[in-house]
PDB file of C-alpha atoms in Angstrom:
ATOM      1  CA  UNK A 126     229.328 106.679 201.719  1.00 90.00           C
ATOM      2  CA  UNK A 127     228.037 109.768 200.072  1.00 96.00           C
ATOM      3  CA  UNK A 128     229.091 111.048 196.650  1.00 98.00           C
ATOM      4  CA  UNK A 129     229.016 113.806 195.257  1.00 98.00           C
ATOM      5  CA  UNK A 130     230.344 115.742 191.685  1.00 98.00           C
ATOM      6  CA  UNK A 131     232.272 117.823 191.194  1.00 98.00           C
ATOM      7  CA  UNK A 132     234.313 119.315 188.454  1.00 96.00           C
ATOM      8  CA  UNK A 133     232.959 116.196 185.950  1.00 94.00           C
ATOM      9  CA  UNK A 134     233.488 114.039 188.175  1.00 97.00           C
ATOM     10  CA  UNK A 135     231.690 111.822 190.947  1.00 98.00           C
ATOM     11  CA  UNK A 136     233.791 110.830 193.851  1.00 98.00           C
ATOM     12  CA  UNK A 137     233.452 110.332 197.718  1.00 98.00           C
ATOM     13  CA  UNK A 138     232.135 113.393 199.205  1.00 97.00           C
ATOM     14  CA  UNK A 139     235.122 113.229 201.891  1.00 97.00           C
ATOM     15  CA  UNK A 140     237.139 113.332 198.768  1.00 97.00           C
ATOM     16  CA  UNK A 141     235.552 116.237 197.160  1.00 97.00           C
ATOM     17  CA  UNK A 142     237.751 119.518 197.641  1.00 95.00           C
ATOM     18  CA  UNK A 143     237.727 123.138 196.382  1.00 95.00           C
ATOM     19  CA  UNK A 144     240.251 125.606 196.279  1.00 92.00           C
ATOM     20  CA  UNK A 145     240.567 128.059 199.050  1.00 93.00           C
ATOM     21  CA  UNK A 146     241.121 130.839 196.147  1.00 92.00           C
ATOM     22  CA  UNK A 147     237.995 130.125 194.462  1.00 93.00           C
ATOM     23  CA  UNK A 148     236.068 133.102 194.507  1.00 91.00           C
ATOM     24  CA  UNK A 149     232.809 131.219 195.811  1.00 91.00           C
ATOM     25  CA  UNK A 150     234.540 130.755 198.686  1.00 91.00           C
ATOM     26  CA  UNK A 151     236.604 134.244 198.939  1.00 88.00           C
ATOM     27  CA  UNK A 152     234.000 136.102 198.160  1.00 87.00           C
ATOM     28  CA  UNK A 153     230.404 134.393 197.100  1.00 89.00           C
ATOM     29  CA  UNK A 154     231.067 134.729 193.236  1.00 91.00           C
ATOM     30  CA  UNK A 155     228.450 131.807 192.319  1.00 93.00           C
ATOM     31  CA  UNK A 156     224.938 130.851 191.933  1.00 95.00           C
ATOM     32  CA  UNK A 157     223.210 127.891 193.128  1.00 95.00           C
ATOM     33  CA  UNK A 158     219.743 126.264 192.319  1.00 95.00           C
ATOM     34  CA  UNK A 159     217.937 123.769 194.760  1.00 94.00           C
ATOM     35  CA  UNK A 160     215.433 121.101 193.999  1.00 95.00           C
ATOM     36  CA  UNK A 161     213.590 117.978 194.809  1.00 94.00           C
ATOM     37  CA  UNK A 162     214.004 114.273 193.335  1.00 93.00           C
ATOM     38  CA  UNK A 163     210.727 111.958 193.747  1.00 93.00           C
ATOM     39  CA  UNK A 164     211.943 108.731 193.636  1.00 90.00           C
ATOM     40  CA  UNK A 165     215.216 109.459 192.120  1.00 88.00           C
ATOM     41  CA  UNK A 166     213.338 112.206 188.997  1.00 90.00           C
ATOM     42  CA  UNK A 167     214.351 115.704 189.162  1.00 93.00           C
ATOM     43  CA  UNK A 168     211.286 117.854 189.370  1.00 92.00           C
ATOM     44  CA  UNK A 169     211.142 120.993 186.830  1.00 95.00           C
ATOM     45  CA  UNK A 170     214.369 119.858 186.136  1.00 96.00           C
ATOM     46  CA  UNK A 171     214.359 122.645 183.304  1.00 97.00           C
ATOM     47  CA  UNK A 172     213.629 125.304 184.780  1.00 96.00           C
ATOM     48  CA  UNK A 173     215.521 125.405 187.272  1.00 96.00           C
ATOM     49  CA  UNK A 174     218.667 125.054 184.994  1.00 97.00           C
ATOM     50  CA  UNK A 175     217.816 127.200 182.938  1.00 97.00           C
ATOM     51  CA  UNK A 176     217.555 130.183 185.630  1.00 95.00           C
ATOM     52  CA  UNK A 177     221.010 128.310 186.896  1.00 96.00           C
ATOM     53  CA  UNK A 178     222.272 129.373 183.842  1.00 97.00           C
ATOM     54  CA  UNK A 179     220.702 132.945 183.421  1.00 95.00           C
ATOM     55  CA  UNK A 180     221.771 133.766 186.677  1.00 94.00           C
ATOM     56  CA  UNK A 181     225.501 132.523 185.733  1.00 95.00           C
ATOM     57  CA  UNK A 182     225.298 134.274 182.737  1.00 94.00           C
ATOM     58  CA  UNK A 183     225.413 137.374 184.861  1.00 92.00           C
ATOM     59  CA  UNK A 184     228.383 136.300 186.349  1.00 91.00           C
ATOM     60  CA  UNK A 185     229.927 135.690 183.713  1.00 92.00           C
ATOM     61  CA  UNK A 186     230.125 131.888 184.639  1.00 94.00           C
ATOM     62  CA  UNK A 187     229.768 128.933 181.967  1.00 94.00           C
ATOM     63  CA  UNK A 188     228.356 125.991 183.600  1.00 94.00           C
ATOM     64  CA  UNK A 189     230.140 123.828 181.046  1.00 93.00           C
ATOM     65  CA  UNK A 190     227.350 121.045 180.650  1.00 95.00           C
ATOM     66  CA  UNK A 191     223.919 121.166 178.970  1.00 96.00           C
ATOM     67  CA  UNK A 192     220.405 119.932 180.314  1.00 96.00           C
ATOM     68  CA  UNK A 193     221.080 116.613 178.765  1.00 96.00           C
ATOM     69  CA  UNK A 194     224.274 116.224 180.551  1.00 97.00           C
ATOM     70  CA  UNK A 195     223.080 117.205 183.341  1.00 97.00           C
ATOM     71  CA  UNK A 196     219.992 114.765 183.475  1.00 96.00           C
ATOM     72  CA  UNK A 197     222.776 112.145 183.106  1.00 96.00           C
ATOM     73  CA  UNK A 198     224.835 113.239 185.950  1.00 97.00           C
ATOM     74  CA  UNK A 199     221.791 112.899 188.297  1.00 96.00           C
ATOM     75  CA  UNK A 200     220.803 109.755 187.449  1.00 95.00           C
ATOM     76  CA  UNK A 201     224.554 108.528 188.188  1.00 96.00           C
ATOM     77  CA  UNK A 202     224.474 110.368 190.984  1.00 96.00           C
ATOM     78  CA  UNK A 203     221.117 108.899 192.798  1.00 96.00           C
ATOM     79  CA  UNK A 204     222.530 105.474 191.930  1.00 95.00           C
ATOM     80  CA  UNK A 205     225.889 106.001 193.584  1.00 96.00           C
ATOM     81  CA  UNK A 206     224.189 107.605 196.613  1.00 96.00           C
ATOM     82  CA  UNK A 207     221.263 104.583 196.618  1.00 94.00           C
ATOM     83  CA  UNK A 208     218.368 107.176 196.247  1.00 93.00           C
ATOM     84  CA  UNK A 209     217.385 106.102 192.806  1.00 90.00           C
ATOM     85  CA  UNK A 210     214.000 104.869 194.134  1.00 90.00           C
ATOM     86  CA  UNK A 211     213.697 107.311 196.759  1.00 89.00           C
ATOM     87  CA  UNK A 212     213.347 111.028 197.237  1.00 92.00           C
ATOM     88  CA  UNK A 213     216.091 113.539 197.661  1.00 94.00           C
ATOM     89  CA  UNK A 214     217.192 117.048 197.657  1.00 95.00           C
ATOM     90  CA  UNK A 215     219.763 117.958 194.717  1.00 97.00           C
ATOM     91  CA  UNK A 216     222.109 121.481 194.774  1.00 97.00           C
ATOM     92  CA  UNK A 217     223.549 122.454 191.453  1.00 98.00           C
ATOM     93  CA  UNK A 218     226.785 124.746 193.120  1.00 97.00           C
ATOM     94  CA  UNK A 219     228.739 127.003 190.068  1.00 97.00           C
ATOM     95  CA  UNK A 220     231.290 129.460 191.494  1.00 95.00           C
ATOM     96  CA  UNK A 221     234.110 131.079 190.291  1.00 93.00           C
ATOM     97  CA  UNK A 222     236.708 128.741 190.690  1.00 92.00           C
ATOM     98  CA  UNK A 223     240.130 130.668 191.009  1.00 87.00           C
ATOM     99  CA  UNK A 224     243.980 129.657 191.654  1.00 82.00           C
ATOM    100  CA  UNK A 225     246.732 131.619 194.018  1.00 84.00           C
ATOM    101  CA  UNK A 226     248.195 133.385 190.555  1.00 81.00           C
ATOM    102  CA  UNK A 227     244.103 134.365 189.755  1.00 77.00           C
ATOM    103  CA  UNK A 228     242.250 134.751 193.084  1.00 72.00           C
ATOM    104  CA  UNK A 229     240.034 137.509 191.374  1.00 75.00           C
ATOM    105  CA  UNK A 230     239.902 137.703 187.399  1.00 77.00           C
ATOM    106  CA  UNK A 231     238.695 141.083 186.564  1.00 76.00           C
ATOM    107  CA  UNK A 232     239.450 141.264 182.842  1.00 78.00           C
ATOM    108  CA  UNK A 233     239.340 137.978 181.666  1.00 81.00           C
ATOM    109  CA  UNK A 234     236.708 135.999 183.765  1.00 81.00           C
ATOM    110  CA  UNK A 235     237.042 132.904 181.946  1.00 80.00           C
ATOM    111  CA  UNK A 236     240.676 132.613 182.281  1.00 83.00           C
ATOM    112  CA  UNK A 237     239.845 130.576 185.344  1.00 86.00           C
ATOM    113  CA  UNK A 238     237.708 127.377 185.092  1.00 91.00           C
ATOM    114  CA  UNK A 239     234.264 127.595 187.535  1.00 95.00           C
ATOM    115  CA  UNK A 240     233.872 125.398 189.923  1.00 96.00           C
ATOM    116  CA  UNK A 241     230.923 123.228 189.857  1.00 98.00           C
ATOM    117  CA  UNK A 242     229.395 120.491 192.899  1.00 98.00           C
ATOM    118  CA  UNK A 243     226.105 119.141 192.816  1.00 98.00           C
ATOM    119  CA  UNK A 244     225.098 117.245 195.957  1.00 98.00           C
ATOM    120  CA  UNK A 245     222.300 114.733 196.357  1.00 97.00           C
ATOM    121  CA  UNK A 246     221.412 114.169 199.930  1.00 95.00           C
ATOM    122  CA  UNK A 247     218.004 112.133 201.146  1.00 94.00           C
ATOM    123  CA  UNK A 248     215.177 114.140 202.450  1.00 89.00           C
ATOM    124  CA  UNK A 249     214.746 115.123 205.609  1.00 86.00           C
ATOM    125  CA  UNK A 250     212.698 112.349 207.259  1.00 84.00           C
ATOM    126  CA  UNK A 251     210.230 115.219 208.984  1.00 85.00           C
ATOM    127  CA  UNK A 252     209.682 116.930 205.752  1.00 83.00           C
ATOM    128  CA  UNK A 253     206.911 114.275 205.278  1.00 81.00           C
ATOM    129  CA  UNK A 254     205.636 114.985 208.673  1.00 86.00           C
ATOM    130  CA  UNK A 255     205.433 118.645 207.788  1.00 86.00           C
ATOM    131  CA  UNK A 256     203.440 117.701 204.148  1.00 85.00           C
ATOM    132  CA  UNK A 257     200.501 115.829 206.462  1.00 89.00           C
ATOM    133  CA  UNK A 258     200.479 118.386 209.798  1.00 89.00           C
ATOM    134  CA  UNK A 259     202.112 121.570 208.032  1.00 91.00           C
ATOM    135  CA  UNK A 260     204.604 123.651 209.809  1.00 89.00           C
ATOM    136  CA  UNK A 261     205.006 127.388 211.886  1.00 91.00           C
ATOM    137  CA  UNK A 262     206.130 130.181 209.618  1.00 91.00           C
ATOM    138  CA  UNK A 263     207.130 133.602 210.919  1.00 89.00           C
ATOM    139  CA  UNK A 264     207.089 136.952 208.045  1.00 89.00           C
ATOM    140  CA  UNK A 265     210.862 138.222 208.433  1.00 87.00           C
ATOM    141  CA  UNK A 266     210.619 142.182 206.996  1.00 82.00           C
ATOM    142  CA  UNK A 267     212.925 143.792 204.398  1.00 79.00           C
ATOM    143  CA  UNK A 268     215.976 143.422 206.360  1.00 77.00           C
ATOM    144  CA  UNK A 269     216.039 139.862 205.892  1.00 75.00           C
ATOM    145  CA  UNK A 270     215.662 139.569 201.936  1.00 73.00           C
ATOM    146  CA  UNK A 271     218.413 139.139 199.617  1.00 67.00           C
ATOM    147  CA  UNK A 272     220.279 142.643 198.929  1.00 65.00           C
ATOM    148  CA  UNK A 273     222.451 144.020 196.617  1.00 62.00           C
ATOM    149  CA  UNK A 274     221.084 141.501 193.669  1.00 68.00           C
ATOM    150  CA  UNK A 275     217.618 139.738 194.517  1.00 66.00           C
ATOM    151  CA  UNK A 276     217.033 138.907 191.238  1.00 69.00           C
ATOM    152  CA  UNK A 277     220.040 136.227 191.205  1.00 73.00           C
ATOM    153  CA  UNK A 278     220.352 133.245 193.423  1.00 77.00           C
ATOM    154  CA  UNK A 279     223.881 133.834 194.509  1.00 80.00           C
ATOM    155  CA  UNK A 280     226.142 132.118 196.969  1.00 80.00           C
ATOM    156  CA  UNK A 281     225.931 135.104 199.475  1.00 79.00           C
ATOM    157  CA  UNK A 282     223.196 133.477 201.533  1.00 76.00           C
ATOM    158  CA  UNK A 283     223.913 135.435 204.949  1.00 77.00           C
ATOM    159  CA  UNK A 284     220.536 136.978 205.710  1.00 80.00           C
ATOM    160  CA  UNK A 285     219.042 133.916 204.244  1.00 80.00           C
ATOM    161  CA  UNK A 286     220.562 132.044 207.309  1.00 82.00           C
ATOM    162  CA  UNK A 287     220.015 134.922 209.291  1.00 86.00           C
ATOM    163  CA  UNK A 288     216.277 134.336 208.586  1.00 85.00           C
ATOM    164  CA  UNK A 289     216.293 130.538 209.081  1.00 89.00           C
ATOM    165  CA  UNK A 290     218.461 131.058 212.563  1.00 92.00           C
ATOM    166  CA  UNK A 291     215.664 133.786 213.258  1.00 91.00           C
ATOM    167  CA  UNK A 292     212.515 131.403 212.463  1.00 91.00           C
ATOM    168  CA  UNK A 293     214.239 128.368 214.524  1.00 92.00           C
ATOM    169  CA  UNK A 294     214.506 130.594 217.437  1.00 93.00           C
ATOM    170  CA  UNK A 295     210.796 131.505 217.348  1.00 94.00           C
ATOM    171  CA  UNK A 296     210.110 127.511 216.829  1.00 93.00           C
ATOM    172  CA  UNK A 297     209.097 128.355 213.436  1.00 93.00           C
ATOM    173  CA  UNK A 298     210.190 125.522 210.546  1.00 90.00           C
ATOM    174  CA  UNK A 299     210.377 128.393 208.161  1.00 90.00           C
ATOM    175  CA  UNK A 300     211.001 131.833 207.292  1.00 91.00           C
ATOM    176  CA  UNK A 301     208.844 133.979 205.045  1.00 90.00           C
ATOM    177  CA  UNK A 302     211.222 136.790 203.285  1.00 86.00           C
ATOM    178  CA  UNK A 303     209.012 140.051 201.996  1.00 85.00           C
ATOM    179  CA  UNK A 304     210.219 143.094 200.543  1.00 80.00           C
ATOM    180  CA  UNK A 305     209.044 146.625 201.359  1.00 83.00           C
ATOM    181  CA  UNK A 306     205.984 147.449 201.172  1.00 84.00           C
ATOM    182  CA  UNK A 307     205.178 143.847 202.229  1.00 83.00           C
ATOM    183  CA  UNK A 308     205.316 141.718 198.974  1.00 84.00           C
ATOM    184  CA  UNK A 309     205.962 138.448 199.286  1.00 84.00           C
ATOM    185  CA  UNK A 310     209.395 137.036 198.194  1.00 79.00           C
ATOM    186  CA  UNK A 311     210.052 133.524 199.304  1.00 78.00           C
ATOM    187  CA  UNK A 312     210.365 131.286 202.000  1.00 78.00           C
TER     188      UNK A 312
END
């Protein structure tokens, strides 16, 4: 059975619910940083929280734990989903949170508690496949990068699986995002 936590809490993913007023769901109010465990470590563990945290800060969202915390919640969470000796992919999930009385709090964002999941799931078994052969990439143009605010990994990830959906129909594993003008932005 997979775990996950949420809220300061680890409990059975199937358990794990979120409010249907919380404005990462209503309206992709949230940021979200991905990364890989070898053998049940968290790499550049660091940095990504602390551009998890930048980018909340913009949002006005407190993540309510520190890096040390944090460190501690991953290591209970590899051991209660048996990947402490194995390799997995970890999501760090903070959104707004929200309540029927506070869907959207304008004034006073942190009148309503954020919301925040991390999931631990094993990785994929052909991701080691692709490290030995490599995989198909296609370049996706400007219409496919993140809009409004690139600079912050937010929960709005529509032409992100726009671009994935796009790659997978050109049998590509991956989708290269560029700006205009060409430049490079990520995959």
């Amino acid at each position: 059975m997979m775990h996950v936590f949420l809220n300061d809490r680890i409990v059975p993913a199937d358990q794990a619910m979120v409010s249907v007023f919380d404005g990462g769901f209503l309206y992709g109010e949230g940021v979200y940083t991905t990364l890989r465990l070898y053998r049940g470590r968290p790499a550049d563990l660091a940095a990504h929280w602390d551009r998890l945290v930048r980018h909340a800060q913009a949002l006005e969202l407190d993540p309510g734990l520190d890096l040390d915390r944090l460190g501690t919640v991953i290591g209970d969470l590899a051991q209660a989903n048996g990947l402490g000796a194995t390799d997995g992919r970890l999501r760090i999930t903070l959104s707004r949170g929200g309540d029927a009385g506070h869907p959207v709090p304008l004034t006073d964002p942190g009148a309503v508690p954020p919301t925040l999941v991390i999931t631990l799931v094993p990785v994929a078994p052909e991701i080691e496949r692709w490290q030995q052969a490599g995989i198909s990439a296609v370049v996706l143009g400007p219409a496919y990068a993140r809009s409004h605010f690139p600079e912050l990994k937010t929960l709005n990830g529509l032409t992100t699986i726009l671009a994935q959906r796009q790659a997978a129909r050109l049998g590509c594993q991956e989708a290269i995002l560029t700006a205009p003008g060409g430049r490079l932005l990520e995959g």
